[in-house]
Amino acid sequence: MSAPERIPPRSVTTAELLARGELTVRGQIRDASNAVLHCSVSHDGQEALCVYKPVRGERPLWDFPDGTLAQREVAAYEVSEATGWGLVPPTVLRDGPYGQGMCQLWIEAVPGGELLALVDAEEPEPGWKAIGLAEVGEGRTALLVHADDERLRRLAVLDAVINNADRKGGHLLPAKGGRLYGIDHGVTFNTENKLRTLLWGWAGEPLTGEAVDVLKSLKETLGPSGALARRLAVLITAAELDATRARVEALLESGKHPEPSGEWPAIPWPPV
């Protein structure tokens, strides 16, 4: 699909465009488990492509009974913005052709710079981190690895904070300018530990100094009078907000990337 001629920079203008612009449905992404519409949005002479996920198109989930997937997507964006890492595309909650839903700036992935691989080896090569063994057919297994990439490491920290239950390879979008975005954050912020991800390569390793500083900042802004806490309070439940605070505290206390708990499947399926 061809992009409109003018795509605004990632800024307040982008958020205003997504929130106030006129949505025009261009098509549907068929392989999604919930309704995902590919749209254009235009406002005040600006236009961009976006994804619109109406709440009425969400399938109920027994383990995420409160709120909506759309609200969780916006909450994930708010936390991402608070980190300063900008790992989630601009995302807003708004009305659209099929009612209230999530509207997110469309990110065109660029080829190259592989982030995941299957290798016929027992240990990853330099520059890669092991995830685990995967069946590749005919009784054979291969080692699933991800790049030892600073952008992925930041995303692993974000996922630990928001308790992402579905970080698949297809949710990683390398973009222009060396940017990396994560998408599809509908199953996040559960009060129970549901972290499922492909980014286990740093499990048990010390957090970077940068990550510790970011977590300290999140702790402050998630306080009762903090700006992020106020924004999240209208998107997730009070219990989920408290659980988010607790996860930040736990990460700071341990000083390490989390490890699989053994109480929940650690890797999403299918992984891509």
C-alpha atoms as a PDB file:
ATOM      1  CA  MET A   1       0.000   0.000   0.000  1.00  0.00           C
ATOM      2  CA  SER A   2       1.379   3.405  -0.939  1.00  0.00           C
ATOM      3  CA  ALA A   3       1.824   5.963   1.829  1.00  0.00           C
ATOM      4  CA  PRO A   4       0.364   9.449   1.599  1.00  0.00           C
ATOM      5  CA  GLU A   5       2.830  12.065   0.403  1.00  0.00           C
ATOM      6  CA  ARG A   6       3.193  13.816   3.748  1.00  0.00           C
ATOM      7  CA  ILE A   7       3.749  11.978   7.017  1.00  0.00           C
ATOM      8  CA  PRO A   8       4.159  14.260  10.031  1.00  0.00           C
ATOM      9  CA  PRO A   9       7.144  13.980  12.343  1.00  0.00           C
ATOM     10  CA  ARG A  10       6.716  12.063  15.580  1.00  0.00           C
ATOM     11  CA  SER A  11       5.559  14.904  17.817  1.00  0.00           C
ATOM     12  CA  VAL A  12       2.548  16.484  19.483  1.00  0.00           C
ATOM     13  CA  THR A  13       1.298  17.222  15.967  1.00  0.00           C
ATOM     14  CA  THR A  14       1.228  13.490  15.279  1.00  0.00           C
ATOM     15  CA  ALA A  15      -0.860  12.818  18.388  1.00  0.00           C
ATOM     16  CA  GLU A  16      -3.278  15.595  17.448  1.00  0.00           C
ATOM     17  CA  LEU A  17      -3.560  14.220  13.917  1.00  0.00           C
ATOM     18  CA  LEU A  18      -4.351  10.736  15.231  1.00  0.00           C
ATOM     19  CA  ALA A  19      -6.829  12.007  17.819  1.00  0.00           C
ATOM     20  CA  ARG A  20      -8.703  14.608  15.763  1.00  0.00           C
ATOM     21  CA  GLY A  21      -8.179  13.615  12.153  1.00  0.00           C
ATOM     22  CA  GLU A  22     -10.791  12.074   9.889  1.00  0.00           C
ATOM     23  CA  LEU A  23     -10.348   8.311   9.707  1.00  0.00           C
ATOM     24  CA  THR A  24     -10.841   6.591   6.351  1.00  0.00           C
ATOM     25  CA  VAL A  25     -10.742   2.796   6.290  1.00  0.00           C
ATOM     26  CA  ARG A  26      -8.525   1.459   3.485  1.00  0.00           C
ATOM     27  CA  GLY A  27      -8.589  -2.239   4.307  1.00  0.00           C
ATOM     28  CA  GLN A  28      -8.463  -4.923   6.979  1.00  0.00           C
ATOM     29  CA  ILE A  29      -5.452  -6.870   8.229  1.00  0.00           C
ATOM     30  CA  ARG A  30      -6.862 -10.367   7.942  1.00  0.00           C
ATOM     31  CA  ASP A  31      -4.360 -12.456   9.919  1.00  0.00           C
ATOM     32  CA  ALA A  32      -4.992 -10.585  13.195  1.00  0.00           C
ATOM     33  CA  SER A  33      -6.927 -12.288  16.007  1.00  0.00           C
ATOM     34  CA  ASN A  34      -8.973  -9.118  16.604  1.00  0.00           C
ATOM     35  CA  ALA A  35     -10.324  -6.497  14.204  1.00  0.00           C
ATOM     36  CA  VAL A  36      -7.420  -4.444  12.816  1.00  0.00           C
ATOM     37  CA  LEU A  37      -8.202  -1.835  10.177  1.00  0.00           C
ATOM     38  CA  HIS A  38      -5.640  -0.120   7.973  1.00  0.00           C
ATOM     39  CA  CYS A  39      -6.670   3.522   7.659  1.00  0.00           C
ATOM     40  CA  SER A  40      -5.586   6.961   6.624  1.00  0.00           C
ATOM     41  CA  VAL A  41      -6.115   9.931   8.908  1.00  0.00           C
ATOM     42  CA  SER A  42      -6.225  13.549   7.755  1.00  0.00           C
ATOM     43  CA  HIS A  43      -6.490  16.826   9.615  1.00  0.00           C
ATOM     44  CA  ASP A  44      -5.625  20.435   8.858  1.00  0.00           C
ATOM     45  CA  GLY A  45      -3.825  19.607   5.622  1.00  0.00           C
ATOM     46  CA  GLN A  46      -1.809  16.716   7.055  1.00  0.00           C
ATOM     47  CA  GLU A  47      -2.272  13.038   6.364  1.00  0.00           C
ATOM     48  CA  ALA A  48      -0.769   9.771   7.560  1.00  0.00           C
ATOM     49  CA  LEU A  49      -1.430   6.058   7.586  1.00  0.00           C
ATOM     50  CA  CYS A  50      -2.550   4.432  10.801  1.00  0.00           C
ATOM     51  CA  VAL A  51      -3.967   1.309  12.408  1.00  0.00           C
ATOM     52  CA  TYR A  52      -7.425   1.494  13.975  1.00  0.00           C
ATOM     53  CA  LYS A  53      -8.542  -1.289  16.341  1.00  0.00           C
ATOM     54  CA  PRO A  54     -12.176  -0.781  17.393  1.00  0.00           C
ATOM     55  CA  VAL A  55     -13.175  -2.100  20.803  1.00  0.00           C
ATOM     56  CA  ARG A  56     -16.213  -3.816  19.304  1.00  0.00           C
ATOM     57  CA  GLY A  57     -13.844  -5.993  17.273  1.00  0.00           C
ATOM     58  CA  GLU A  58     -12.054  -7.371  20.350  1.00  0.00           C
ATOM     59  CA  ARG A  59     -12.512 -10.994  21.342  1.00  0.00           C
ATOM     60  CA  PRO A  60     -13.135 -11.433  25.103  1.00  0.00           C
ATOM     61  CA  LEU A  61     -10.209 -12.878  27.078  1.00  0.00           C
ATOM     62  CA  TRP A  62     -10.936 -14.683  30.338  1.00  0.00           C
ATOM     63  CA  ASP A  63      -7.611 -13.620  31.888  1.00  0.00           C
ATOM     64  CA  PHE A  64      -7.981  -9.962  30.846  1.00  0.00           C
ATOM     65  CA  PRO A  65     -11.561  -9.285  31.942  1.00  0.00           C
ATOM     66  CA  ASP A  66     -11.174  -5.598  32.868  1.00  0.00           C
ATOM     67  CA  GLY A  67     -10.965  -2.686  30.482  1.00  0.00           C
ATOM     68  CA  THR A  68     -10.213  -3.127  26.793  1.00  0.00           C
ATOM     69  CA  LEU A  69      -7.276  -4.144  24.652  1.00  0.00           C
ATOM     70  CA  ALA A  70      -7.393  -0.684  23.088  1.00  0.00           C
ATOM     71  CA  GLN A  71      -6.910   0.996  26.473  1.00  0.00           C
ATOM     72  CA  ARG A  72      -3.949  -1.260  27.230  1.00  0.00           C
ATOM     73  CA  GLU A  73      -2.358  -0.369  23.899  1.00  0.00           C
ATOM     74  CA  VAL A  74      -2.584   3.319  24.768  1.00  0.00           C
ATOM     75  CA  ALA A  75      -1.283   2.649  28.288  1.00  0.00           C
ATOM     76  CA  ALA A  76       1.760   0.857  26.825  1.00  0.00           C
ATOM     77  CA  TYR A  77       2.447   3.906  24.662  1.00  0.00           C
ATOM     78  CA  GLU A  78       2.210   6.199  27.681  1.00  0.00           C
ATOM     79  CA  VAL A  79       4.761   4.126  29.596  1.00  0.00           C
ATOM     80  CA  SER A  80       7.039   3.978  26.545  1.00  0.00           C
ATOM     81  CA  GLU A  81       6.923   7.767  26.260  1.00  0.00           C
ATOM     82  CA  ALA A  82       7.716   8.129  29.958  1.00  0.00           C
ATOM     83  CA  THR A  83      10.899   6.067  29.488  1.00  0.00           C
ATOM     84  CA  GLY A  84      12.114   8.492  26.812  1.00  0.00           C
ATOM     85  CA  TRP A  85      12.963   5.542  24.568  1.00  0.00           C
ATOM     86  CA  GLY A  86      10.056   6.018  22.150  1.00  0.00           C
ATOM     87  CA  LEU A  87       9.608   2.289  21.540  1.00  0.00           C
ATOM     88  CA  VAL A  88       5.870   2.339  20.770  1.00  0.00           C
ATOM     89  CA  PRO A  89       4.403   4.288  17.828  1.00  0.00           C
ATOM     90  CA  PRO A  90       2.185   7.264  18.742  1.00  0.00           C
ATOM     91  CA  THR A  91      -1.113   5.800  19.971  1.00  0.00           C
ATOM     92  CA  VAL A  92      -4.393   7.405  21.056  1.00  0.00           C
ATOM     93  CA  LEU A  93      -7.860   6.341  22.164  1.00  0.00           C
ATOM     94  CA  ARG A  94     -10.589   7.862  19.993  1.00  0.00           C
ATOM     95  CA  ASP A  95     -13.914   7.377  18.259  1.00  0.00           C
ATOM     96  CA  GLY A  96     -13.885   6.073  14.716  1.00  0.00           C
ATOM     97  CA  PRO A  97     -16.138   4.594  12.030  1.00  0.00           C
ATOM     98  CA  TYR A  98     -16.831   1.544  14.237  1.00  0.00           C
ATOM     99  CA  GLY A  99     -16.850   3.244  17.631  1.00  0.00           C
ATOM    100  CA  GLN A 100     -14.140   3.834  20.200  1.00  0.00           C
ATOM    101  CA  GLY A 101     -10.821   2.179  19.572  1.00  0.00           C
ATOM    102  CA  MET A 102      -7.080   2.488  19.461  1.00  0.00           C
ATOM    103  CA  CYS A 103      -5.490   4.540  16.680  1.00  0.00           C
ATOM    104  CA  GLN A 104      -1.756   4.114  16.114  1.00  0.00           C
ATOM    105  CA  LEU A 105       0.614   5.619  13.568  1.00  0.00           C
ATOM    106  CA  TRP A 106       1.442   3.101  10.842  1.00  0.00           C
ATOM    107  CA  ILE A 107       5.127   2.143  10.827  1.00  0.00           C
ATOM    108  CA  GLU A 108       6.598   0.853   7.596  1.00  0.00           C
ATOM    109  CA  ALA A 109       9.189  -1.787   8.470  1.00  0.00           C
ATOM    110  CA  VAL A 110      12.468  -1.614   6.571  1.00  0.00           C
ATOM    111  CA  PRO A 111      14.318  -4.757   5.433  1.00  0.00           C
ATOM    112  CA  GLY A 112      17.692  -5.794   6.748  1.00  0.00           C
ATOM    113  CA  GLY A 113      19.171  -5.864  10.214  1.00  0.00           C
ATOM    114  CA  GLU A 114      17.831  -9.269  11.252  1.00  0.00           C
ATOM    115  CA  LEU A 115      16.743  -9.447  14.876  1.00  0.00           C
ATOM    116  CA  LEU A 116      15.802 -13.149  15.155  1.00  0.00           C
ATOM    117  CA  ALA A 117      17.341 -16.312  13.721  1.00  0.00           C
ATOM    118  CA  LEU A 118      17.371 -20.097  13.938  1.00  0.00           C
ATOM    119  CA  VAL A 119      20.873 -21.564  14.026  1.00  0.00           C
ATOM    120  CA  ASP A 120      22.188 -25.106  13.933  1.00  0.00           C
ATOM    121  CA  ALA A 121      24.433 -24.730  16.957  1.00  0.00           C
ATOM    122  CA  GLU A 122      24.489 -25.272  20.697  1.00  0.00           C
ATOM    123  CA  GLU A 123      25.633 -21.750  21.542  1.00  0.00           C
ATOM    124  CA  PRO A 124      24.911 -18.402  19.881  1.00  0.00           C
ATOM    125  CA  GLU A 125      27.622 -16.616  17.932  1.00  0.00           C
ATOM    126  CA  PRO A 126      28.982 -13.258  19.143  1.00  0.00           C
ATOM    127  CA  GLY A 127      26.367 -10.557  18.721  1.00  0.00           C
ATOM    128  CA  TRP A 128      23.479 -12.932  19.451  1.00  0.00           C
ATOM    129  CA  LYS A 129      21.629 -14.101  22.548  1.00  0.00           C
ATOM    130  CA  ALA A 130      20.052 -17.523  23.044  1.00  0.00           C
ATOM    131  CA  ILE A 131      16.295 -17.803  23.575  1.00  0.00           C
ATOM    132  CA  GLY A 132      15.918 -21.591  23.564  1.00  0.00           C
ATOM    133  CA  LEU A 133      15.557 -24.640  21.375  1.00  0.00           C
ATOM    134  CA  ALA A 134      12.796 -24.809  18.787  1.00  0.00           C
ATOM    135  CA  GLU A 135      11.447 -27.755  16.805  1.00  0.00           C
ATOM    136  CA  VAL A 136      12.060 -27.309  13.080  1.00  0.00           C
ATOM    137  CA  GLY A 137      10.440 -30.514  11.804  1.00  0.00           C
ATOM    138  CA  GLU A 138      11.350 -34.170  11.308  1.00  0.00           C
ATOM    139  CA  GLY A 139      12.444 -34.465  14.917  1.00  0.00           C
ATOM    140  CA  ARG A 140      15.128 -31.795  14.530  1.00  0.00           C
ATOM    141  CA  THR A 141      15.701 -28.803  16.749  1.00  0.00           C
ATOM    142  CA  ALA A 142      17.525 -25.526  16.248  1.00  0.00           C
ATOM    143  CA  LEU A 143      18.632 -22.768  18.567  1.00  0.00           C
ATOM    144  CA  LEU A 144      16.390 -19.711  18.479  1.00  0.00           C
ATOM    145  CA  VAL A 145      18.413 -16.529  19.011  1.00  0.00           C
ATOM    146  CA  HIS A 146      17.864 -12.787  19.017  1.00  0.00           C
ATOM    147  CA  ALA A 147      20.310  -9.984  18.306  1.00  0.00           C
ATOM    148  CA  ASP A 148      22.334  -8.579  21.191  1.00  0.00           C
ATOM    149  CA  ASP A 149      20.901  -5.184  20.317  1.00  0.00           C
ATOM    150  CA  GLU A 150      20.564  -2.168  22.645  1.00  0.00           C
ATOM    151  CA  ARG A 151      17.128  -1.398  21.196  1.00  0.00           C
ATOM    152  CA  LEU A 152      15.866  -4.891  21.985  1.00  0.00           C
ATOM    153  CA  ARG A 153      17.337  -4.678  25.476  1.00  0.00           C
ATOM    154  CA  ARG A 154      15.405  -1.485  26.130  1.00  0.00           C
ATOM    155  CA  LEU A 155      12.256  -3.181  24.827  1.00  0.00           C
ATOM    156  CA  ALA A 156      12.873  -6.116  27.174  1.00  0.00           C
ATOM    157  CA  VAL A 157      12.851  -3.669  30.096  1.00  0.00           C
ATOM    158  CA  LEU A 158       9.656  -2.002  28.856  1.00  0.00           C
ATOM    159  CA  ASP A 159       7.988  -5.409  28.492  1.00  0.00           C
ATOM    160  CA  ALA A 160       8.943  -6.315  32.050  1.00  0.00           C
ATOM    161  CA  VAL A 161       7.352  -3.091  33.318  1.00  0.00           C
ATOM    162  CA  ILE A 162       4.099  -3.476  31.371  1.00  0.00           C
ATOM    163  CA  ASN A 163       3.997  -7.274  31.868  1.00  0.00           C
ATOM    164  CA  ASN A 164       3.726  -8.025  28.158  1.00  0.00           C
ATOM    165  CA  ALA A 165       2.170 -11.454  27.618  1.00  0.00           C
ATOM    166  CA  ASP A 166       2.809 -11.592  23.875  1.00  0.00           C
ATOM    167  CA  ARG A 167       6.157 -10.245  22.611  1.00  0.00           C
ATOM    168  CA  LYS A 168       6.479 -12.082  19.296  1.00  0.00           C
ATOM    169  CA  GLY A 169       8.945 -11.548  16.499  1.00  0.00           C
ATOM    170  CA  GLY A 170       6.232 -10.132  14.262  1.00  0.00           C
ATOM    171  CA  HIS A 171       5.666  -7.380  16.812  1.00  0.00           C
ATOM    172  CA  LEU A 172       9.154  -5.939  16.196  1.00  0.00           C
ATOM    173  CA  LEU A 173       9.335  -3.271  13.491  1.00  0.00           C
ATOM    174  CA  PRO A 174      12.743  -1.918  12.417  1.00  0.00           C
ATOM    175  CA  ALA A 175      12.099   1.498  10.907  1.00  0.00           C
ATOM    176  CA  LYS A 176      13.954   4.257   9.096  1.00  0.00           C
ATOM    177  CA  GLY A 177      16.776   6.000  10.888  1.00  0.00           C
ATOM    178  CA  GLY A 178      17.708   2.916  12.882  1.00  0.00           C
ATOM    179  CA  ARG A 179      14.550   3.125  14.995  1.00  0.00           C
ATOM    180  CA  LEU A 180      12.882   0.029  16.409  1.00  0.00           C
ATOM    181  CA  TYR A 181       9.219  -0.088  17.410  1.00  0.00           C
ATOM    182  CA  GLY A 182       7.191  -2.660  19.282  1.00  0.00           C
ATOM    183  CA  ILE A 183       3.508  -3.072  18.470  1.00  0.00           C
ATOM    184  CA  ASP A 184       0.482  -5.112  19.633  1.00  0.00           C
ATOM    185  CA  HIS A 185       0.298  -4.378  23.363  1.00  0.00           C
ATOM    186  CA  GLY A 186      -3.289  -5.419  24.058  1.00  0.00           C
ATOM    187  CA  VAL A 187      -2.392  -8.164  26.550  1.00  0.00           C
ATOM    188  CA  THR A 188      -0.373  -6.179  29.056  1.00  0.00           C
ATOM    189  CA  PHE A 189      -0.625  -4.819  32.617  1.00  0.00           C
ATOM    190  CA  ASN A 190      -2.121  -7.961  34.155  1.00  0.00           C
ATOM    191  CA  THR A 191      -1.830  -8.097  37.939  1.00  0.00           C
ATOM    192  CA  GLU A 192      -0.397 -11.641  37.666  1.00  0.00           C
ATOM    193  CA  ASN A 193       3.024 -12.380  36.196  1.00  0.00           C
ATOM    194  CA  LYS A 194       2.316 -13.188  32.539  1.00  0.00           C
ATOM    195  CA  LEU A 195       5.557 -12.085  30.880  1.00  0.00           C
ATOM    196  CA  ARG A 196       5.915 -14.048  27.644  1.00  0.00           C
ATOM    197  CA  THR A 197       8.577 -12.866  25.263  1.00  0.00           C
ATOM    198  CA  LEU A 198      11.276 -13.785  22.794  1.00  0.00           C
ATOM    199  CA  LEU A 199      13.648 -11.371  24.510  1.00  0.00           C
ATOM    200  CA  TRP A 200      14.980 -13.640  27.260  1.00  0.00           C
ATOM    201  CA  GLY A 201      18.611 -13.314  26.161  1.00  0.00           C
ATOM    202  CA  TRP A 202      19.476 -11.001  29.064  1.00  0.00           C
ATOM    203  CA  ALA A 203      17.524 -12.959  31.718  1.00  0.00           C
ATOM    204  CA  GLY A 204      19.313 -12.734  35.048  1.00  0.00           C
ATOM    205  CA  GLU A 205      21.896 -10.246  33.772  1.00  0.00           C
ATOM    206  CA  PRO A 206      22.394  -6.877  35.498  1.00  0.00           C
ATOM    207  CA  LEU A 207      20.330  -4.011  34.150  1.00  0.00           C
ATOM    208  CA  THR A 208      22.255  -1.304  32.340  1.00  0.00           C
ATOM    209  CA  GLY A 209      22.869   1.972  34.141  1.00  0.00           C
ATOM    210  CA  GLU A 210      20.583   3.643  31.634  1.00  0.00           C
ATOM    211  CA  ALA A 211      17.773   1.198  32.453  1.00  0.00           C
ATOM    212  CA  VAL A 212      18.189   1.780  36.181  1.00  0.00           C
ATOM    213  CA  ASP A 213      17.923   5.544  35.666  1.00  0.00           C
ATOM    214  CA  VAL A 214      14.794   5.081  33.555  1.00  0.00           C
ATOM    215  CA  LEU A 215      13.209   2.832  36.172  1.00  0.00           C
ATOM    216  CA  LYS A 216      13.937   5.378  38.905  1.00  0.00           C
ATOM    217  CA  SER A 217      12.228   8.037  36.800  1.00  0.00           C
ATOM    218  CA  LEU A 218       9.251   5.722  36.216  1.00  0.00           C
ATOM    219  CA  LYS A 219       8.985   5.086  39.942  1.00  0.00           C
ATOM    220  CA  GLU A 220       8.673   8.806  40.553  1.00  0.00           C
ATOM    221  CA  THR A 221       6.129   9.512  37.820  1.00  0.00           C
ATOM    222  CA  LEU A 222       4.095   6.455  38.825  1.00  0.00           C
ATOM    223  CA  GLY A 223       3.710   7.836  42.343  1.00  0.00           C
ATOM    224  CA  PRO A 224       0.222   8.807  43.556  1.00  0.00           C
ATOM    225  CA  SER A 225       0.594  12.362  42.258  1.00  0.00           C
ATOM    226  CA  GLY A 226       2.781  11.498  39.279  1.00  0.00           C
ATOM    227  CA  ALA A 227       1.870  12.523  35.735  1.00  0.00           C
ATOM    228  CA  LEU A 228       2.123   8.989  34.341  1.00  0.00           C
ATOM    229  CA  ALA A 229      -0.017   7.598  37.147  1.00  0.00           C
ATOM    230  CA  ARG A 230      -2.758  10.099  36.303  1.00  0.00           C
ATOM    231  CA  ARG A 231      -2.679   9.149  32.627  1.00  0.00           C
ATOM    232  CA  LEU A 232      -2.728   5.419  33.340  1.00  0.00           C
ATOM    233  CA  ALA A 233      -5.531   5.722  35.900  1.00  0.00           C
ATOM    234  CA  VAL A 234      -8.089   6.267  33.137  1.00  0.00           C
ATOM    235  CA  LEU A 235      -6.755   3.377  31.034  1.00  0.00           C
ATOM    236  CA  ILE A 236      -6.125   0.492  33.459  1.00  0.00           C
ATOM    237  CA  THR A 237      -7.545  -0.507  36.831  1.00  0.00           C
ATOM    238  CA  ALA A 238      -6.222   0.680  40.189  1.00  0.00           C
ATOM    239  CA  ALA A 239      -4.974  -2.853  40.912  1.00  0.00           C
ATOM    240  CA  GLU A 240      -3.144  -2.974  37.587  1.00  0.00           C
ATOM    241  CA  LEU A 241      -1.560   0.402  38.277  1.00  0.00           C
ATOM    242  CA  ASP A 242      -0.389  -0.817  41.685  1.00  0.00           C
ATOM    243  CA  ALA A 243       1.028  -3.956  40.050  1.00  0.00           C
ATOM    244  CA  THR A 244       2.936  -1.798  37.562  1.00  0.00           C
ATOM    245  CA  ARG A 245       4.457   0.150  40.440  1.00  0.00           C
ATOM    246  CA  ALA A 246       5.392  -3.132  42.119  1.00  0.00           C
ATOM    247  CA  ARG A 247       7.114  -4.424  38.976  1.00  0.00           C
ATOM    248  CA  VAL A 248       9.209  -1.267  38.732  1.00  0.00           C
ATOM    249  CA  GLU A 249      10.140  -1.601  42.420  1.00  0.00           C
ATOM    250  CA  ALA A 250      11.056  -5.277  41.935  1.00  0.00           C
ATOM    251  CA  LEU A 251      13.289  -4.506  38.958  1.00  0.00           C
ATOM    252  CA  LEU A 252      15.097  -1.798  40.904  1.00  0.00           C
ATOM    253  CA  GLU A 253      15.475  -4.042  43.936  1.00  0.00           C
ATOM    254  CA  SER A 254      16.888  -6.971  41.953  1.00  0.00           C
ATOM    255  CA  GLY A 255      18.936  -4.819  39.577  1.00  0.00           C
ATOM    256  CA  LYS A 256      18.562  -7.573  36.991  1.00  0.00           C
ATOM    257  CA  HIS A 257      16.502  -8.494  33.967  1.00  0.00           C
ATOM    258  CA  PRO A 258      13.700 -10.866  35.023  1.00  0.00           C
ATOM    259  CA  GLU A 259      13.894 -14.603  34.472  1.00  0.00           C
ATOM    260  CA  PRO A 260      11.068 -16.957  33.448  1.00  0.00           C
ATOM    261  CA  SER A 261       8.944 -17.785  36.474  1.00  0.00           C
ATOM    262  CA  GLY A 262       8.133 -21.356  35.468  1.00  0.00           C
ATOM    263  CA  GLU A 263       4.488 -20.660  36.310  1.00  0.00           C
ATOM    264  CA  TRP A 264       3.546 -19.426  32.837  1.00  0.00           C
ATOM    265  CA  PRO A 265       4.774 -20.364  29.335  1.00  0.00           C
ATOM    266  CA  ALA A 266       7.817 -18.151  28.860  1.00  0.00           C
ATOM    267  CA  ILE A 267       7.746 -17.944  25.055  1.00  0.00           C
ATOM    268  CA  PRO A 268       4.657 -16.971  23.044  1.00  0.00           C
ATOM    269  CA  TRP A 269       3.347 -19.362  20.414  1.00  0.00           C
ATOM    270  CA  PRO A 270       3.755 -19.089  17.553  1.00  0.00           C
ATOM    271  CA  PRO A 271       6.967 -17.126  18.246  1.00  0.00           C
ATOM    272  CA  VAL A 272       6.674 -15.045  15.078  1.00  0.00           C
END
